[in-house]
JSON list of C-alpha atoms in Angstrom, two decimals:
[
{"chain": "A", "resi": 1, "resn": "MET", "atom": "CA", "xyz": [0.13, 0.15, -0.46]},
{"chain": "A", "resi": 2, "resn": "LEU", "atom": "CA", "xyz": [1.35, 3.68, -0.65]},
{"chain": "A", "resi": 3, "resn": "ILE", "atom": "CA", "xyz": [1.62, 5.70, 2.31]},
{"chain": "A", "resi": 4, "resn": "PRO", "atom": "CA", "xyz": [3.51, 9.14, 2.55]},
{"chain": "A", "resi": 5, "resn": "LYS", "atom": "CA", "xyz": [7.39, 8.31, 4.32]},
{"chain": "A", "resi": 6, "resn": "LYS", "atom": "CA", "xyz": [6.89, 11.56, 6.28]},
{"chain": "A", "resi": 7, "resn": "VAL", "atom": "CA", "xyz": [4.46, 14.34, 6.15]},
{"chain": "A", "resi": 8, "resn": "LYS", "atom": "CA", "xyz": [4.31, 17.70, 7.61]},
{"chain": "A", "resi": 9, "resn": "TYR", "atom": "CA", "xyz": [1.19, 17.59, 10.23]},
{"chain": "A", "resi": 10, "resn": "ARG", "atom": "CA", "xyz": [0.05, 13.85, 10.71]},
{"chain": "A", "resi": 11, "resn": "LYS", "atom": "CA", "xyz": [-3.71, 15.07, 11.06]},
{"chain": "A", "resi": 12, "resn": "THR", "atom": "CA", "xyz": [-5.13, 16.66, 8.34]},
{"chain": "A", "resi": 13, "resn": "HIS", "atom": "CA", "xyz": [-8.27, 18.62, 7.85]},
{"chain": "A", "resi": 14, "resn": "ARG", "atom": "CA", "xyz": [-11.04, 16.55, 6.31]},
{"chain": "A", "resi": 15, "resn": "GLY", "atom": "CA", "xyz": [-11.89, 19.64, 3.74]},
{"chain": "A", "resi": 16, "resn": "ASP", "atom": "CA", "xyz": [-15.24, 20.38, 2.57]},
{"chain": "A", "resi": 17, "resn": "GLN", "atom": "CA", "xyz": [-16.52, 19.43, -1.24]},
{"chain": "A", "resi": 18, "resn": "ILE", "atom": "CA", "xyz": [-14.13, 18.32, -4.02]},
{"chain": "A", "resi": 19, "resn": "ARG", "atom": "CA", "xyz": [-15.65, 21.15, -6.19]},
{"chain": "A", "resi": 20, "resn": "GLY", "atom": "CA", "xyz": [-14.81, 21.78, -10.10]},
{"chain": "A", "resi": 21, "resn": "PHE", "atom": "CA", "xyz": [-13.08, 19.64, -12.38]},
{"chain": "A", "resi": 22, "resn": "ALA", "atom": "CA", "xyz": [-9.34, 18.61, -12.82]},
{"chain": "A", "resi": 23, "resn": "CYS", "atom": "CA", "xyz": [-6.84, 21.14, -13.59]},
{"chain": "A", "resi": 24, "resn": "ARG", "atom": "CA", "xyz": [-3.91, 18.91, -13.46]},
{"chain": "A", "resi": 25, "resn": "ARG", "atom": "CA", "xyz": [-3.22, 15.43, -14.41]},
{"chain": "A", "resi": 26, "resn": "ASN", "atom": "CA", "xyz": [-5.94, 15.10, -16.96]},
{"chain": "A", "resi": 27, "resn": "THR", "atom": "CA", "xyz": [-4.11, 14.51, -19.76]},
{"chain": "A", "resi": 28, "resn": "VAL", "atom": "CA", "xyz": [-2.14, 11.37, -20.88]},
{"chain": "A", "resi": 29, "resn": "SER", "atom": "CA", "xyz": [1.34, 12.40, -20.77]},
{"chain": "A", "resi": 30, "resn": "PHE", "atom": "CA", "xyz": [3.41, 9.00, -20.31]},
{"chain": "A", "resi": 31, "resn": "GLY", "atom": "CA", "xyz": [1.37, 6.30, -21.68]},
{"chain": "A", "resi": 32, "resn": "SER", "atom": "CA", "xyz": [-0.96, 5.69, -24.71]},
{"chain": "A", "resi": 33, "resn": "PHE", "atom": "CA", "xyz": [-4.05, 4.77, -22.65]},
{"chain": "A", "resi": 34, "resn": "GLY", "atom": "CA", "xyz": [-5.10, 5.74, -19.46]},
{"chain": "A", "resi": 35, "resn": "LEU", "atom": "CA", "xyz": [-8.10, 5.67, -16.69]},
{"chain": "A", "resi": 36, "resn": "LYS", "atom": "CA", "xyz": [-9.94, 8.96, -16.00]},
{"chain": "A", "resi": 37, "resn": "SER", "atom": "CA", "xyz": [-11.91, 9.80, -13.26]},
{"chain": "A", "resi": 38, "resn": "LEU", "atom": "CA", "xyz": [-15.79, 10.68, -13.96]},
{"chain": "A", "resi": 39, "resn": "GLU", "atom": "CA", "xyz": [-16.88, 11.78, -10.29]},
{"chain": "A", "resi": 40, "resn": "ALA", "atom": "CA", "xyz": [-15.11, 13.05, -7.32]},
{"chain": "A", "resi": 41, "resn": "GLY", "atom": "CA", "xyz": [-14.25, 11.19, -4.55]},
{"chain": "A", "resi": 42, "resn": "TRP", "atom": "CA", "xyz": [-11.76, 9.71, -2.26]},
{"chain": "A", "resi": 43, "resn": "ILE", "atom": "CA", "xyz": [-9.54, 6.96, -3.41]},
{"chain": "A", "resi": 44, "resn": "THR", "atom": "CA", "xyz": [-8.05, 5.31, -0.71]},
{"chain": "A", "resi": 45, "resn": "SER", "atom": "CA", "xyz": [-4.60, 3.43, -0.97]},
{"chain": "A", "resi": 46, "resn": "ARG", "atom": "CA", "xyz": [-6.25, 0.03, -0.72]},
{"chain": "A", "resi": 47, "resn": "GLN", "atom": "CA", "xyz": [-8.34, 0.82, -3.78]},
{"chain": "A", "resi": 48, "resn": "ILE", "atom": "CA", "xyz": [-5.28, 2.11, -5.79]},
{"chain": "A", "resi": 49, "resn": "GLU", "atom": "CA", "xyz": [-3.28, -1.17, -4.61]},
{"chain": "A", "resi": 50, "resn": "ALA", "atom": "CA", "xyz": [-6.00, -3.75, -5.60]},
{"chain": "A", "resi": 51, "resn": "ALA", "atom": "CA", "xyz": [-6.06, -1.59, -9.13]},
{"chain": "A", "resi": 52, "resn": "ARG", "atom": "CA", "xyz": [-2.36, -1.58, -9.68]},
{"chain": "A", "resi": 53, "resn": "ARG", "atom": "CA", "xyz": [-3.22, -5.62, -9.13]},
{"chain": "A", "resi": 54, "resn": "ALA", "atom": "CA", "xyz": [-5.55, -6.45, -11.28]},
{"chain": "A", "resi": 55, "resn": "ILE", "atom": "CA", "xyz": [-4.04, -4.27, -14.51]},
{"chain": "A", "resi": 56, "resn": "THR", "atom": "CA", "xyz": [-0.34, -5.95, -14.15]},
{"chain": "A", "resi": 57, "resn": "GLY", "atom": "CA", "xyz": [-2.31, -9.41, -13.50]},
{"chain": "A", "resi": 58, "resn": "ASN", "atom": "CA", "xyz": [-4.05, -8.68, -16.78]},
{"chain": "A", "resi": 59, "resn": "LEU", "atom": "CA", "xyz": [-1.29, -7.50, -18.44]},
{"chain": "A", "resi": 60, "resn": "GLN", "atom": "CA", "xyz": [0.93, -10.68, -17.65]},
{"chain": "A", "resi": 61, "resn": "ARG", "atom": "CA", "xyz": [4.33, -8.80, -17.68]},
{"chain": "A", "resi": 62, "resn": "LYS", "atom": "CA", "xyz": [4.02, -6.57, -21.20]},
{"chain": "A", "resi": 63, "resn": "GLY", "atom": "CA", "xyz": [4.07, -3.12, -21.29]},
{"chain": "A", "resi": 64, "resn": "LYS", "atom": "CA", "xyz": [4.37, -0.26, -18.33]},
{"chain": "A", "resi": 65, "resn": "LEU", "atom": "CA", "xyz": [2.10, 0.94, -16.18]},
{"chain": "A", "resi": 66, "resn": "TRP", "atom": "CA", "xyz": [2.43, 4.51, -14.16]},
{"chain": "A", "resi": 67, "resn": "ILE", "atom": "CA", "xyz": [0.38, 5.45, -11.10]},
{"chain": "A", "resi": 68, "resn": "ARG", "atom": "CA", "xyz": [-0.55, 9.33, -11.47]},
{"chain": "A", "resi": 69, "resn": "ILE", "atom": "CA", "xyz": [-1.72, 9.50, -8.28]},
{"chain": "A", "resi": 70, "resn": "PHE", "atom": "CA", "xyz": [-0.52, 9.04, -4.49]},
{"chain": "A", "resi": 71, "resn": "PRO", "atom": "CA", "xyz": [-2.60, 9.64, -1.19]},
{"chain": "A", "resi": 72, "resn": "ASP", "atom": "CA", "xyz": [-1.49, 11.91, 1.18]},
{"chain": "A", "resi": 73, "resn": "LYS", "atom": "CA", "xyz": [-4.29, 13.02, 2.93]},
{"chain": "A", "resi": 74, "resn": "SER", "atom": "CA", "xyz": [-4.43, 11.20, 6.47]},
{"chain": "A", "resi": 75, "resn": "VAL", "atom": "CA", "xyz": [-8.12, 10.48, 7.54]},
{"chain": "A", "resi": 76, "resn": "THR", "atom": "CA", "xyz": [-8.49, 9.84, 11.29]},
{"chain": "A", "resi": 77, "resn": "VAL", "atom": "CA", "xyz": [-10.94, 7.30, 13.37]},
{"chain": "A", "resi": 78, "resn": "LYS", "atom": "CA", "xyz": [-12.20, 7.65, 16.76]},
{"chain": "A", "resi": 79, "resn": "GLY", "atom": "CA", "xyz": [-13.27, 4.15, 18.19]},
{"chain": "A", "resi": 80, "resn": "ASN", "atom": "CA", "xyz": [-16.92, 3.05, 18.64]},
{"chain": "A", "resi": 81, "resn": "GLU", "atom": "CA", "xyz": [-18.62, 3.89, 21.47]},
{"chain": "A", "resi": 82, "resn": "ILE", "atom": "CA", "xyz": [-16.08, 7.20, 22.83]},
{"chain": "A", "resi": 83, "resn": "ARG", "atom": "CA", "xyz": [-17.89, 10.14, 24.21]},
{"chain": "A", "resi": 84, "resn": "MET", "atom": "CA", "xyz": [-17.76, 13.47, 22.71]},
{"chain": "A", "resi": 85, "resn": "GLY", "atom": "CA", "xyz": [-14.31, 15.46, 23.02]},
{"chain": "A", "resi": 86, "resn": "GLY", "atom": "CA", "xyz": [-10.90, 13.94, 23.94]},
{"chain": "A", "resi": 87, "resn": "GLY", "atom": "CA", "xyz": [-9.16, 15.37, 20.82]},
{"chain": "A", "resi": 88, "resn": "LYS", "atom": "CA", "xyz": [-8.87, 13.81, 17.09]},
{"chain": "A", "resi": 89, "resn": "GLY", "atom": "CA", "xyz": [-8.60, 10.49, 16.55]},
{"chain": "A", "resi": 90, "resn": "ALA", "atom": "CA", "xyz": [-5.71, 8.25, 15.30]},
{"chain": "A", "resi": 91, "resn": "VAL", "atom": "CA", "xyz": [-4.70, 8.06, 11.74]},
{"chain": "A", "resi": 92, "resn": "ASP", "atom": "CA", "xyz": [-6.63, 5.13, 10.58]},
{"chain": "A", "resi": 93, "resn": "HIS", "atom": "CA", "xyz": [-5.74, 5.31, 6.65]},
{"chain": "A", "resi": 94, "resn": "TYR", "atom": "CA", "xyz": [-4.74, 7.56, 3.78]},
{"chain": "A", "resi": 95, "resn": "VAL", "atom": "CA", "xyz": [-6.48, 8.75, 0.54]},
{"chain": "A", "resi": 96, "resn": "VAL", "atom": "CA", "xyz": [-6.36, 10.84, -2.25]},
{"chain": "A", "resi": 97, "resn": "PRO", "atom": "CA", "xyz": [-9.13, 13.49, -3.13]},
{"chain": "A", "resi": 98, "resn": "ILE", "atom": "CA", "xyz": [-9.76, 13.37, -6.96]},
{"chain": "A", "resi": 99, "resn": "ARG", "atom": "CA", "xyz": [-11.99, 15.66, -9.12]},
{"chain": "A", "resi": 100, "resn": "PRO", "atom": "CA", "xyz": [-13.62, 14.35, -12.45]},
{"chain": "A", "resi": 101, "resn": "GLY", "atom": "CA", "xyz": [-11.25, 14.35, -15.20]},
{"chain": "A", "resi": 102, "resn": "THR", "atom": "CA", "xyz": [-7.91, 13.25, -13.18]},
{"chain": "A", "resi": 103, "resn": "VAL", "atom": "CA", "xyz": [-5.98, 10.85, -15.41]},
{"chain": "A", "resi": 104, "resn": "MET", "atom": "CA", "xyz": [-5.23, 7.80, -12.09]},
{"chain": "A", "resi": 105, "resn": "PHE", "atom": "CA", "xyz": [-3.38, 5.32, -14.55]},
{"chain": "A", "resi": 106, "resn": "GLU", "atom": "CA", "xyz": [-1.86, 4.83, -17.48]},
{"chain": "A", "resi": 107, "resn": "VAL", "atom": "CA", "xyz": [-0.54, 1.65, -19.47]},
{"chain": "A", "resi": 108, "resn": "ASP", "atom": "CA", "xyz": [1.86, 1.84, -22.58]},
{"chain": "A", "resi": 109, "resn": "GLY", "atom": "CA", "xyz": [3.60, -0.87, -24.80]},
{"chain": "A", "resi": 110, "resn": "VAL", "atom": "CA", "xyz": [0.21, -3.03, -25.13]},
{"chain": "A", "resi": 111, "resn": "THR", "atom": "CA", "xyz": [-2.75, -3.17, -27.58]},
{"chain": "A", "resi": 112, "resn": "ARG", "atom": "CA", "xyz": [-5.50, -0.81, -27.50]},
{"chain": "A", "resi": 113, "resn": "GLU", "atom": "CA", "xyz": [-7.92, -3.98, -26.59]},
{"chain": "A", "resi": 114, "resn": "GLN", "atom": "CA", "xyz": [-5.36, -5.28, -24.01]},
{"chain": "A", "resi": 115, "resn": "ALA", "atom": "CA", "xyz": [-5.00, -1.77, -22.14]},
{"chain": "A", "resi": 116, "resn": "ALA", "atom": "CA", "xyz": [-9.13, -1.68, -22.32]},
{"chain": "A", "resi": 117, "resn": "ALA", "atom": "CA", "xyz": [-9.54, -4.81, -20.50]},
{"chain": "A", "resi": 118, "resn": "ALA", "atom": "CA", "xyz": [-6.87, -4.10, -18.09]},
{"chain": "A", "resi": 119, "resn": "VAL", "atom": "CA", "xyz": [-8.23, -0.91, -17.32]},
{"chain": "A", "resi": 120, "resn": "ARG", "atom": "CA", "xyz": [-11.74, -1.95, -17.26]},
{"chain": "A", "resi": 121, "resn": "LEU", "atom": "CA", "xyz": [-10.46, -4.93, -14.21]},
{"chain": "A", "resi": 122, "resn": "ALA", "atom": "CA", "xyz": [-9.17, -1.81, -12.45]}
]
């Protein structure tokens, strides 16, 4: 799973809403084919790892894969049945907030059909 080695602040704010379309990471830069998001949301490091395994398993060591997103936002969780107060909970996992139009994965070195099948699994 992807987690940052070092962050300036361990616990981050949640943030309100993810508004607008992607201004950065919105074009295929490295590969020939890409997986682009259609909706805004949070992608967890576990989801990125599952998609990576699905793509590499389908490509069978052919071609190259680029992961264009990195989870650097921490999500905290307080335990169940804890009373209010007592500060913010412990860091549970990391996410990356994405906007519509963000290219998340890129593939190169395979045919269009192979890339489409691999990206569809992801």
